[in-house]
Each structure stands twice: as structure tokens, then as C-alpha cells.
């Protein structure tokens, strides 16, 4: 295997590699900008490649070893990729993200996929997980993140988009079906752009609080909630029912009921409505639940 062929194979895997005039390969590690230096070994009976990690200033470190000099570049490329994408190098880049999630009560950790890429995983009390990507696997450096995609994964590989702040593609040349698929995958209530760590962490924490409240903590969060339980749409539905109630024309004679004054946004069309006792109870339940969900945002 020629060293120039190895450099080409490394570049094909999106690694910054170059061959120096003195016959050494320099690979700039994407996560830290440290360098991996490779060159022919002058000792031993079998041809080998000696490698050593150096800091971005060129200082030698104690991390070094040998790789077999094979006829094909694939084994060497695989070994270098595995080193460059190791959690020990990528993980420290995402310390601020893990801290933001943990400060919101979410136990987050870096995990490695079967393909050697990295994601952030949050294990929830009901056995489901939150998977955080940017939008898919995490790039080598946190500064390269342009937005976040958070999925809630439950039993049977079911998942739902919790947060999606990745900027929409600028190109409009994609097919209509691809555009439709992307729009269905996006959470309509989530921001449409930005790598803000704390905004993402608060939004996800609110989702977990609201979903846990909706299911009373007894069922997986991805299962449908019974109709009588409080959902994100409960308040809107309740207001809609209040708006359809007839005007109050006489003294309140509904035991346990109440009177409420409803107006348009501009203050016009003021009308008093009598609310039945059952609806008063629902109002209390829904408003108290929504207050509980929103409380983390007031802290």
C-alpha cells in the first residue's frame, strides 16, 4: 500500500490528511485539532506503521502504537477512524450540552452508534429514551452544530419529534414528496432554527414534565393518553367550550357553578356566562395542570 493511496482513502472519509515531504502522514483530528502522525516503522520483521498523537502545537504525547501495513488501506483507515471518533475525544466537546440537560433534571450521556457515530441519550423513568442529534449524529466539534433534533423513542422503535431547531435547507430543488416528509417530521411547536443549548434543554424538560403529568407517570410516555386526562390541547378545547356557552340572563342558580365574563381581544362584546359545576371543576384541573407544567420556566 502506497502512503499516497492511504491519504486518499482517509480524505474519502472526510478526514483532514496530508503527506509530508519526509514521508509521514499527518491527520488533523476533527474534535480537538490535535494531530495523528503516521510513518513507516524502522524496526521489526513485518512492515508496520508507527503512529503518535501530538497536540495542535506539535508537542509529542504518550499516545502511540503500531498498525499493520496491509496491502489494502481499509483496515488502517478503519483503525484511524475509530480513534478519531472515539467518545473520549468527541465527548468533552459536548460537556456544556450534557450540563444543560442535567441542570433541567435530565440524566444525559454520550452514546456510540453501531456505525461509530455519537448521539446524546437521556433514559427516562418509564423505560423510554430521548435521543439528541444535530440533526443526526453529533459533529466532531460543538461549534459545528447548527440546530438540534430530539426524538422520544419508545417501545417497538416508535418515536416522535420533541424538538427540531435545525435550519430548513436553502435549496428548493428537492422533490415534493421529500418536502412533505420533512414537514411531517418537524414538531410544529418547536423553533425553526438555532443551536441554542439552553433553549433546547428547557423545551425538552418541559415536554418530559408535561408528558409525565399527562400520563401520571404510570405508562410509557409514547402511549395515547385517556381522554379524561389533561393534554396540551386541553386548555384550547376548554376555552372553545366557554366561548360557546349562552349569555347569562338571570341570577346564578347552578349549585357549584360560577359566572365568567368573556370579551373579544380588543375588549368589545363583553358578555357574562354561567358555567356549570362540572365545567368549573375541569377548569380548575386543567389550569392547575398547566401551571405545574410551566413552573420550570419561571425558575
Coordinates of C-alpha atoms in Angstrom, one line a residue:
X1 CA 0.0 0.0 0.0
X2 CA 1.4 3.4 -1.0
X3 CA 1.2 6.1 1.6
X4 CA -0.4 8.4 -1.0
X5 CA -3.2 5.9 -1.5
X6 CA -3.8 5.8 2.3
X7 CA -4.1 9.6 2.3
X8 CA -6.7 9.5 -0.5
X9 CA -8.7 6.9 1.4
X10 CA -8.6 9.0 4.6
X11 CA -9.7 12.0 2.7
X12 CA -12.6 10.0 1.3
X13 CA -13.8 9.5 4.9
X14 CA -13.8 13.3 5.4
X15 CA -10.6 13.3 7.5
X16 CA -8.1 16.1 7.0
X17 CA -5.0 14.1 6.0
X18 CA -1.8 15.1 4.2
X19 CA 1.5 13.5 3.1
X20 CA 4.6 15.5 4.2
X21 CA 7.9 15.7 2.2
X22 CA 9.6 13.4 4.6
X23 CA 7.2 10.6 4.1
X24 CA 4.8 11.0 7.1
X25 CA 1.0 11.2 7.1
X26 CA -0.5 14.0 9.2
X27 CA -4.1 13.6 10.2
X28 CA -5.8 16.5 11.9
X29 CA -8.2 15.1 14.5
X30 CA -11.6 16.8 14.0
X31 CA -12.6 17.0 17.6
X32 CA -9.5 18.6 19.1
X33 CA -7.4 19.7 16.2
X34 CA -4.6 17.6 17.6
X35 CA -2.5 15.6 15.1
X36 CA -2.1 12.0 14.4
X37 CA 1.3 11.3 12.9
X38 CA 1.9 8.1 10.9
X39 CA 5.0 6.8 9.3
X40 CA 6.8 3.6 8.3
X41 CA 8.3 1.7 11.3
X42 CA 12.1 1.0 11.0
X43 CA 12.0 -1.9 13.4
X44 CA 10.5 -5.4 13.4
X45 CA 10.4 -8.1 10.7
X46 CA 7.0 -7.2 9.3
X47 CA 6.2 -3.8 7.8
X48 CA 4.2 -1.6 10.2
X49 CA 3.0 1.9 10.5
X50 CA 4.0 3.8 13.7
X51 CA 1.5 6.4 14.9
X52 CA 1.7 9.0 17.6
X53 CA -0.6 11.7 18.7
X54 CA 0.7 15.3 19.0
X55 CA -1.0 18.3 20.3
X56 CA -2.1 21.1 17.9
X57 CA 1.2 22.8 18.9
X58 CA 3.2 19.8 17.7
X59 CA 4.1 18.5 21.2
X60 CA 4.6 14.8 21.4
X61 CA 2.3 12.8 23.7
X62 CA 2.5 9.3 25.2
X63 CA -0.3 8.0 23.0
X64 CA 1.3 5.9 20.3
X65 CA 1.3 2.4 18.7
X66 CA 1.6 0.3 15.6
X67 CA -0.7 -0.6 12.8
X68 CA -0.1 -3.5 10.3
X69 CA 0.9 -2.2 6.9
X70 CA -1.7 -4.1 4.8
X71 CA -2.0 -4.3 1.1
X72 CA -5.4 -2.5 1.1
X73 CA -6.0 0.7 3.0
X74 CA -9.3 -0.2 4.6
X75 CA -8.0 -1.8 7.8
X76 CA -5.8 1.1 8.5
X77 CA -8.5 3.6 7.7
X78 CA -10.9 1.8 10.0
X79 CA -8.4 1.9 12.9
X80 CA -7.8 5.7 12.4
X81 CA -11.5 6.5 12.1
X82 CA -12.2 4.5 15.3
X83 CA -9.5 6.6 17.1
X84 CA -10.6 9.9 15.6
X85 CA -14.3 9.3 16.5
X86 CA -13.7 7.8 20.0
X87 CA -16.0 9.0 22.7
X88 CA -13.0 10.1 24.7
X89 CA -12.3 12.7 22.0
X90 CA -15.8 13.7 21.0
X91 CA -17.4 13.6 24.4
X92 CA -15.6 16.6 26.0
X93 CA -16.8 18.8 23.2
X94 CA -20.4 18.3 24.4
X95 CA -19.9 18.8 28.1
X96 CA -22.0 22.1 28.0
X97 CA -24.9 20.2 26.4
X98 CA -24.8 17.5 29.0
X99 CA -24.6 20.1 31.8
X100 CA -27.6 22.0 30.4
X101 CA -29.7 18.8 30.2
X102 CA -28.7 17.7 33.6
X103 CA -29.4 21.1 35.2
X104 CA -33.0 20.5 33.9
X105 CA -33.3 17.2 35.6
X106 CA -32.4 15.0 32.5
X107 CA -29.7 12.4 33.0
X108 CA -27.8 12.7 29.7
X109 CA -24.8 10.8 28.3
X110 CA -22.9 10.4 25.1
X111 CA -23.6 7.1 23.3
X112 CA -21.9 5.5 20.3
X113 CA -24.0 4.0 17.5
X114 CA -23.2 0.8 15.7
X115 CA -21.8 2.9 12.8
X116 CA -19.2 4.5 15.1
X117 CA -21.1 7.9 15.3
X118 CA -22.2 9.7 18.5
X119 CA -25.6 10.8 19.9
X120 CA -26.8 12.1 23.3
X121 CA -29.2 9.7 25.1
X122 CA -31.5 10.5 28.1
X123 CA -33.0 7.5 29.8
X124 CA -36.4 8.3 31.3
X125 CA -38.1 6.7 34.3
X126 CA -40.7 4.9 32.2
X127 CA -38.0 3.0 30.2
X128 CA -38.1 5.2 27.1
X129 CA -35.3 7.4 25.8
X130 CA -34.7 10.8 24.4
X131 CA -32.2 10.8 21.5
X132 CA -30.5 14.1 20.8
X133 CA -28.7 14.6 17.5
X134 CA -27.6 17.6 15.4
X135 CA -29.7 16.6 13.5
X136 CA -28.4 13.1 13.0
X137 CA -25.0 12.1 14.6
X138 CA -23.1 14.7 16.5
X139 CA -20.4 16.5 14.5
X140 CA -16.8 16.3 15.9
X141 CA -17.0 19.9 17.4
X142 CA -19.8 21.6 19.2
X143 CA -19.2 24.8 17.2
X144 CA -20.3 22.9 14.1
X145 CA -23.8 22.3 15.4
X146 CA -26.4 24.4 13.5
X147 CA -29.5 23.0 15.2
X148 CA -30.9 20.1 17.3
X149 CA -33.2 17.2 16.6
X150 CA -34.6 15.5 19.7
X151 CA -36.7 12.3 19.3
X152 CA -38.6 10.5 22.0
X153 CA -38.2 6.7 21.4
X154 CA -40.5 4.2 23.0
X155 CA -41.4 0.5 22.7
X156 CA -41.3 -1.1 19.3
X157 CA -39.0 1.6 18.0
X158 CA -41.9 4.1 17.9
X159 CA -40.6 7.7 18.1
X160 CA -41.9 11.2 17.9
X161 CA -40.1 14.5 17.3
X162 CA -39.9 16.5 20.5
X163 CA -37.7 19.4 19.3
X164 CA -36.4 20.4 15.9
X165 CA -34.4 23.6 15.6
X166 CA -32.3 22.7 12.6
X167 CA -32.4 25.4 9.9
X168 CA -34.5 24.4 6.9
X169 CA -32.5 23.6 3.8
X170 CA -31.9 26.6 1.5
X171 CA -32.2 24.5 -1.7
X172 CA -35.7 24.1 -3.1
X173 CA -34.7 21.5 -5.7
X174 CA -35.8 18.5 -3.7
X175 CA -38.9 16.6 -4.7
X176 CA -42.3 17.4 -3.3
X177 CA -42.5 14.0 -1.6
X178 CA -39.3 14.7 0.3
X179 CA -40.5 18.1 1.4
X180 CA -43.8 16.6 2.6
X181 CA -41.8 14.0 4.6
X182 CA -39.6 16.7 6.2
X183 CA -42.6 18.8 7.2
X184 CA -44.3 15.8 8.8
X185 CA -41.2 15.0 10.8
X186 CA -40.9 18.5 12.2
X187 CA -42.5 19.5 15.5
X188 CA -44.8 22.3 14.6
X189 CA -44.4 23.9 18.1
X190 CA -40.6 23.9 18.1
X191 CA -38.4 26.7 17.0
X192 CA -37.3 26.6 13.4
X193 CA -33.6 27.3 13.8
X194 CA -30.7 27.6 16.1
X195 CA -28.1 25.7 18.1
X196 CA -29.0 27.3 21.4
X197 CA -28.2 24.7 24.1
X198 CA -30.3 26.1 26.9
X199 CA -33.4 26.7 24.8
X200 CA -33.3 23.1 23.6
X201 CA -32.8 21.7 27.2
X202 CA -35.7 23.7 28.6
X203 CA -38.0 22.8 25.8
X204 CA -37.2 19.1 26.2
X205 CA -37.5 19.3 30.0
X206 CA -40.9 20.9 29.6
X207 CA -42.0 18.1 27.2
X208 CA -41.0 15.5 29.7
X209 CA -42.8 17.3 32.6
X210 CA -46.0 17.7 30.5
X211 CA -46.0 14.2 29.2
X212 CA -45.3 12.7 32.7
X213 CA -48.2 14.8 34.0
X214 CA -50.4 13.7 31.2
X215 CA -49.7 10.0 31.9
X216 CA -49.4 10.3 35.7
X217 CA -46.0 8.6 35.5
X218 CA -47.5 5.1 35.2
X219 CA -47.4 4.4 31.5
X220 CA -44.8 4.8 28.7
X221 CA -45.0 8.4 27.5
X222 CA -45.5 7.4 23.9
X223 CA -48.8 5.6 24.6
X224 CA -52.0 7.6 23.9
X225 CA -53.4 9.3 27.0
X226 CA -57.0 8.6 28.0
X227 CA -59.5 11.3 27.0
X228 CA -60.2 12.4 30.6
X229 CA -56.5 13.2 31.3
X230 CA -55.0 16.6 30.7
X231 CA -53.2 17.1 27.4
X232 CA -51.5 20.0 25.7
X233 CA -54.8 20.8 23.8
X234 CA -57.0 20.7 26.9
X235 CA -56.8 24.4 27.6
X236 CA -57.7 25.3 24.0
X237 CA -60.6 23.0 24.0
X238 CA -61.8 24.3 27.3
X239 CA -61.7 27.9 26.1
X240 CA -63.6 26.9 23.0
X241 CA -66.4 25.4 25.2
X242 CA -66.6 28.5 27.3
X243 CA -67.0 30.7 24.2
X244 CA -70.0 28.6 23.1
X245 CA -71.9 28.9 26.3
X246 CA -75.0 31.1 26.2
X247 CA -75.2 34.5 27.8
X248 CA -76.3 34.6 31.4
X249 CA -79.7 36.2 31.8
X250 CA -80.6 35.7 35.5
X251 CA -79.2 35.0 38.9
X252 CA -76.8 32.1 39.3
X253 CA -78.9 29.1 40.3
X254 CA -76.4 26.3 39.4
X255 CA -75.0 24.9 42.7
X256 CA -71.3 24.8 42.5
X257 CA -71.3 26.8 39.2
X258 CA -69.8 30.2 38.6
X259 CA -70.1 33.3 36.4
X260 CA -67.4 34.4 34.0
X261 CA -67.1 37.5 31.8
X262 CA -65.8 36.9 28.3
X263 CA -64.7 39.6 25.8
X264 CA -63.1 39.8 22.4
X265 CA -59.3 40.5 22.3
X266 CA -60.0 44.3 21.8
X267 CA -62.3 44.3 24.8
X268 CA -65.6 44.5 22.9
X269 CA -68.6 42.2 23.0
X270 CA -68.5 41.8 26.8
X271 CA -70.9 39.1 28.0
X272 CA -71.4 37.2 31.2
X273 CA -71.8 33.4 31.0
X274 CA -72.9 30.9 33.6
X275 CA -70.5 27.9 33.9
X276 CA -71.9 24.6 35.1
X277 CA -70.3 23.0 38.1
X278 CA -68.7 20.2 36.1
X279 CA -67.0 22.7 33.8
X280 CA -65.7 24.7 36.8
X281 CA -64.1 21.5 38.1
X282 CA -62.5 20.9 34.7
X283 CA -61.2 24.5 34.5
X284 CA -59.5 24.0 37.9
X285 CA -57.9 20.7 36.9
X286 CA -56.7 22.0 33.5
X287 CA -55.3 25.3 34.8
X288 CA -53.6 23.7 37.8
X289 CA -52.0 21.1 35.5
X290 CA -50.8 23.8 33.0
X291 CA -49.4 25.8 35.9
X292 CA -47.5 22.8 37.1
X293 CA -46.1 22.2 33.6
X294 CA -45.0 25.9 33.2
X295 CA -43.4 26.2 36.6
X296 CA -39.9 25.1 35.4
X297 CA -39.9 28.1 33.1
X298 CA -40.5 30.6 36.0
X299 CA -37.4 29.5 37.9

